[in-house]
Amino acid sequence: MPVPADYQRASDQFYQYLVDARDIAGLWSTHVTYTMTQAVFQVFRRRLSTKDAIAFANVLPICLRALFVTDWDPDEPIKPFDSFEAMAEEVKSLRSEHNFSTETAIRDVARALRRHVDEEAFDRLLAKLPEGAMEFWTP
């Protein structure tokens, strides 16, 4: 069996996501966008069980899937979904000295991410996750 196309083109697809997210957020660098995306993923992941987090990761493109699980502490207590303002502050806490995430980082990442996933599969999965998951990923 040949290597699946998703793996062959993973880096290009990841960079295209970073460019889309950068432009949506009005940021100046894909490096800054990387940190913003990682922070948004961590904030979301903290609100899921391990089983739900793995299911979510499986609907992401390869490199975004890897970023979603990077630096994961599976023993971290599950948090409830909170206000977007509170979760935006949590986003900004990742590498706070070098984090230039926007106030709308969660929405910005959601808009960009939806351009790079199968939206039907993504929404089907979100509907199965805890209350607040679908709203989190609504642009």
PDB file of C-alpha atoms in Angstrom:
ATOM      1  CA  MET A   1       0.000   0.000   0.000  1.00  0.00           C
ATOM      2  CA  PRO A   2       1.375   3.441  -0.855  1.00  0.00           C
ATOM      3  CA  VAL A   3       1.857   6.110   1.779  1.00  0.00           C
ATOM      4  CA  PRO A   4      -1.487   7.939   2.170  1.00  0.00           C
ATOM      5  CA  ALA A   5      -1.581  11.387   0.563  1.00  0.00           C
ATOM      6  CA  ASP A   6      -2.398  13.000   3.920  1.00  0.00           C
ATOM      7  CA  TYR A   7       1.001  11.893   5.193  1.00  0.00           C
ATOM      8  CA  GLN A   8       2.853  12.781   2.001  1.00  0.00           C
ATOM      9  CA  ARG A   9       1.524  16.339   2.019  1.00  0.00           C
ATOM     10  CA  ALA A  10       1.301  16.849   5.782  1.00  0.00           C
ATOM     11  CA  SER A  11       3.840  19.682   6.052  1.00  0.00           C
ATOM     12  CA  ASP A  12       2.336  21.624   3.161  1.00  0.00           C
ATOM     13  CA  GLN A  13      -1.164  21.223   4.593  1.00  0.00           C
ATOM     14  CA  PHE A  14       0.019  22.326   8.032  1.00  0.00           C
ATOM     15  CA  TYR A  15       1.704  25.410   6.646  1.00  0.00           C
ATOM     16  CA  GLN A  16      -1.423  26.306   4.671  1.00  0.00           C
ATOM     17  CA  TYR A  17      -3.449  26.059   7.885  1.00  0.00           C
ATOM     18  CA  LEU A  18      -0.931  28.353   9.650  1.00  0.00           C
ATOM     19  CA  VAL A  19      -1.175  30.909   6.839  1.00  0.00           C
ATOM     20  CA  ASP A  20      -4.983  30.823   6.948  1.00  0.00           C
ATOM     21  CA  ALA A  21      -5.056  31.190  10.735  1.00  0.00           C
ATOM     22  CA  ARG A  22      -2.438  33.962  10.605  1.00  0.00           C
ATOM     23  CA  ASP A  23      -4.465  35.915   8.058  1.00  0.00           C
ATOM     24  CA  ILE A  24      -7.774  35.395   9.872  1.00  0.00           C
ATOM     25  CA  ALA A  25      -6.279  36.543  13.181  1.00  0.00           C
ATOM     26  CA  GLY A  26      -4.417  39.444  11.586  1.00  0.00           C
ATOM     27  CA  LEU A  27      -1.096  38.207  12.926  1.00  0.00           C
ATOM     28  CA  TRP A  28       2.305  38.868  11.354  1.00  0.00           C
ATOM     29  CA  SER A  29       3.910  35.440  11.617  1.00  0.00           C
ATOM     30  CA  THR A  30       3.136  31.758  11.331  1.00  0.00           C
ATOM     31  CA  HIS A  31       5.370  31.273  14.386  1.00  0.00           C
ATOM     32  CA  VAL A  32       2.992  33.392  16.474  1.00  0.00           C
ATOM     33  CA  THR A  33       0.082  31.523  14.912  1.00  0.00           C
ATOM     34  CA  TYR A  34       1.599  28.192  15.927  1.00  0.00           C
ATOM     35  CA  THR A  35       1.636  29.238  19.588  1.00  0.00           C
ATOM     36  CA  MET A  36      -1.921  30.568  19.352  1.00  0.00           C
ATOM     37  CA  THR A  37      -3.139  27.301  17.830  1.00  0.00           C
ATOM     38  CA  GLN A  38      -1.315  25.166  20.372  1.00  0.00           C
ATOM     39  CA  ALA A  39      -2.793  27.230  23.205  1.00  0.00           C
ATOM     40  CA  VAL A  40      -6.344  26.983  21.823  1.00  0.00           C
ATOM     41  CA  PHE A  41      -5.908  23.225  21.456  1.00  0.00           C
ATOM     42  CA  GLN A  42      -4.666  22.906  25.033  1.00  0.00           C
ATOM     43  CA  VAL A  43      -7.567  24.943  26.402  1.00  0.00           C
ATOM     44  CA  PHE A  44     -10.030  22.712  24.539  1.00  0.00           C
ATOM     45  CA  ARG A  45      -8.214  19.491  25.431  1.00  0.00           C
ATOM     46  CA  ARG A  46      -8.372  20.324  29.148  1.00  0.00           C
ATOM     47  CA  ARG A  47     -12.138  20.069  28.898  1.00  0.00           C
ATOM     48  CA  LEU A  48     -12.238  16.558  27.454  1.00  0.00           C
ATOM     49  CA  SER A  49     -11.764  13.049  28.732  1.00  0.00           C
ATOM     50  CA  THR A  50      -8.854  11.168  27.185  1.00  0.00           C
ATOM     51  CA  LYS A  51     -11.305   9.143  25.075  1.00  0.00           C
ATOM     52  CA  ASP A  52     -12.991  12.300  23.750  1.00  0.00           C
ATOM     53  CA  ALA A  53      -9.656  14.024  23.128  1.00  0.00           C
ATOM     54  CA  ILE A  54      -8.433  11.091  21.039  1.00  0.00           C
ATOM     55  CA  ALA A  55     -11.687  11.094  19.058  1.00  0.00           C
ATOM     56  CA  PHE A  56     -11.246  14.833  18.427  1.00  0.00           C
ATOM     57  CA  ALA A  57      -7.618  14.412  17.382  1.00  0.00           C
ATOM     58  CA  ASN A  58      -8.659  11.773  14.856  1.00  0.00           C
ATOM     59  CA  VAL A  59     -10.707  14.293  12.844  1.00  0.00           C
ATOM     60  CA  LEU A  60      -7.739  16.660  12.514  1.00  0.00           C
ATOM     61  CA  PRO A  61      -5.161  16.685   9.720  1.00  0.00           C
ATOM     62  CA  ILE A  62      -1.937  14.871  10.614  1.00  0.00           C
ATOM     63  CA  CYS A  63       0.248  17.771  11.818  1.00  0.00           C
ATOM     64  CA  LEU A  64      -2.596  19.484  13.673  1.00  0.00           C
ATOM     65  CA  ARG A  65      -3.348  16.121  15.303  1.00  0.00           C
ATOM     66  CA  ALA A  66       0.256  15.971  16.487  1.00  0.00           C
ATOM     67  CA  LEU A  67       0.088  19.529  17.796  1.00  0.00           C
ATOM     68  CA  PHE A  68      -3.149  18.730  19.645  1.00  0.00           C
ATOM     69  CA  VAL A  69      -1.464  15.966  21.654  1.00  0.00           C
ATOM     70  CA  THR A  70       1.897  17.719  22.158  1.00  0.00           C
ATOM     71  CA  ASP A  71       2.791  18.318  25.828  1.00  0.00           C
ATOM     72  CA  TRP A  72      -0.357  16.560  27.009  1.00  0.00           C
ATOM     73  CA  ASP A  73      -0.611  15.772  30.696  1.00  0.00           C
ATOM     74  CA  PRO A  74      -3.340  13.089  30.766  1.00  0.00           C
ATOM     75  CA  ASP A  75      -3.466  13.354  34.564  1.00  0.00           C
ATOM     76  CA  GLU A  76      -4.475  17.003  34.447  1.00  0.00           C
ATOM     77  CA  PRO A  77      -7.978  17.447  35.911  1.00  0.00           C
ATOM     78  CA  ILE A  78     -10.776  18.034  33.413  1.00  0.00           C
ATOM     79  CA  LYS A  79     -12.015  21.622  33.477  1.00  0.00           C
ATOM     80  CA  PRO A  80     -15.538  22.781  32.657  1.00  0.00           C
ATOM     81  CA  PHE A  81     -16.168  24.988  29.633  1.00  0.00           C
ATOM     82  CA  ASP A  82     -16.095  28.594  30.786  1.00  0.00           C
ATOM     83  CA  SER A  83     -16.815  32.004  29.291  1.00  0.00           C
ATOM     84  CA  PHE A  84     -14.906  32.842  26.136  1.00  0.00           C
ATOM     85  CA  GLU A  85     -13.216  35.675  28.006  1.00  0.00           C
ATOM     86  CA  ALA A  86     -11.901  33.303  30.677  1.00  0.00           C
ATOM     87  CA  MET A  87     -10.808  30.722  28.122  1.00  0.00           C
ATOM     88  CA  ALA A  88      -9.111  33.469  26.045  1.00  0.00           C
ATOM     89  CA  GLU A  89      -7.062  34.396  29.110  1.00  0.00           C
ATOM     90  CA  GLU A  90      -6.145  30.728  29.480  1.00  0.00           C
ATOM     91  CA  VAL A  91      -5.043  30.720  25.815  1.00  0.00           C
ATOM     92  CA  LYS A  92      -2.748  33.657  26.528  1.00  0.00           C
ATOM     93  CA  SER A  93      -1.131  31.869  29.472  1.00  0.00           C
ATOM     94  CA  LEU A  94       0.822  29.415  27.272  1.00  0.00           C
ATOM     95  CA  ARG A  95       4.357  30.822  26.985  1.00  0.00           C
ATOM     96  CA  SER A  96       2.899  34.157  28.101  1.00  0.00           C
ATOM     97  CA  GLU A  97       6.134  36.069  27.438  1.00  0.00           C
ATOM     98  CA  HIS A  98       5.966  35.088  23.762  1.00  0.00           C
ATOM     99  CA  ASN A  99       2.235  34.632  23.217  1.00  0.00           C
ATOM    100  CA  PHE A 100       0.566  37.220  21.012  1.00  0.00           C
ATOM    101  CA  SER A 101      -2.805  35.473  20.718  1.00  0.00           C
ATOM    102  CA  THR A 102      -5.711  37.705  19.848  1.00  0.00           C
ATOM    103  CA  GLU A 103      -8.703  38.303  22.107  1.00  0.00           C
ATOM    104  CA  THR A 104     -10.614  36.273  19.522  1.00  0.00           C
ATOM    105  CA  ALA A 105      -8.022  33.490  19.277  1.00  0.00           C
ATOM    106  CA  ILE A 106     -10.531  30.687  19.850  1.00  0.00           C
ATOM    107  CA  ARG A 107     -12.834  31.977  17.107  1.00  0.00           C
ATOM    108  CA  ASP A 108      -9.884  32.703  14.809  1.00  0.00           C
ATOM    109  CA  VAL A 109      -8.517  29.172  15.166  1.00  0.00           C
ATOM    110  CA  ALA A 110     -12.025  27.735  14.737  1.00  0.00           C
ATOM    111  CA  ARG A 111     -12.515  29.600  11.452  1.00  0.00           C
ATOM    112  CA  ALA A 112      -9.159  28.484  10.103  1.00  0.00           C
ATOM    113  CA  LEU A 113      -9.468  24.927  11.360  1.00  0.00           C
ATOM    114  CA  ARG A 114     -12.837  24.431   9.682  1.00  0.00           C
ATOM    115  CA  ARG A 115     -11.169  25.158   6.328  1.00  0.00           C
ATOM    116  CA  HIS A 116      -8.871  22.175   6.888  1.00  0.00           C
ATOM    117  CA  VAL A 117     -11.151  19.453   8.243  1.00  0.00           C
ATOM    118  CA  ASP A 118     -14.093  17.479   6.920  1.00  0.00           C
ATOM    119  CA  GLU A 119     -16.731  19.773   8.453  1.00  0.00           C
ATOM    120  CA  GLU A 120     -19.471  17.149   8.461  1.00  0.00           C
ATOM    121  CA  ALA A 121     -17.299  14.656  10.349  1.00  0.00           C
ATOM    122  CA  PHE A 122     -16.042  17.452  12.605  1.00  0.00           C
ATOM    123  CA  ASP A 123     -19.576  18.564  13.541  1.00  0.00           C
ATOM    124  CA  ARG A 124     -20.767  14.971  14.021  1.00  0.00           C
ATOM    125  CA  LEU A 125     -17.952  14.428  16.476  1.00  0.00           C
ATOM    126  CA  LEU A 126     -18.503  17.731  18.293  1.00  0.00           C
ATOM    127  CA  ALA A 127     -22.162  16.807  18.785  1.00  0.00           C
ATOM    128  CA  LYS A 128     -21.015  13.735  20.734  1.00  0.00           C
ATOM    129  CA  LEU A 129     -18.651  15.679  23.004  1.00  0.00           C
ATOM    130  CA  PRO A 130     -19.584  17.413  26.253  1.00  0.00           C
ATOM    131  CA  GLU A 131     -21.807  20.474  26.260  1.00  0.00           C
ATOM    132  CA  GLY A 132     -19.749  23.482  25.263  1.00  0.00           C
ATOM    133  CA  ALA A 133     -17.596  21.671  22.674  1.00  0.00           C
ATOM    134  CA  MET A 134     -19.730  22.654  19.694  1.00  0.00           C
ATOM    135  CA  GLU A 135     -19.891  26.285  20.815  1.00  0.00           C
ATOM    136  CA  PHE A 136     -16.110  26.337  21.353  1.00  0.00           C
ATOM    137  CA  TRP A 137     -15.553  25.509  17.687  1.00  0.00           C
ATOM    138  CA  THR A 138     -18.243  27.808  16.287  1.00  0.00           C
ATOM    139  CA  PRO A 139     -16.498  30.612  14.400  1.00  0.00           C
TER     140      PRO A 139
END
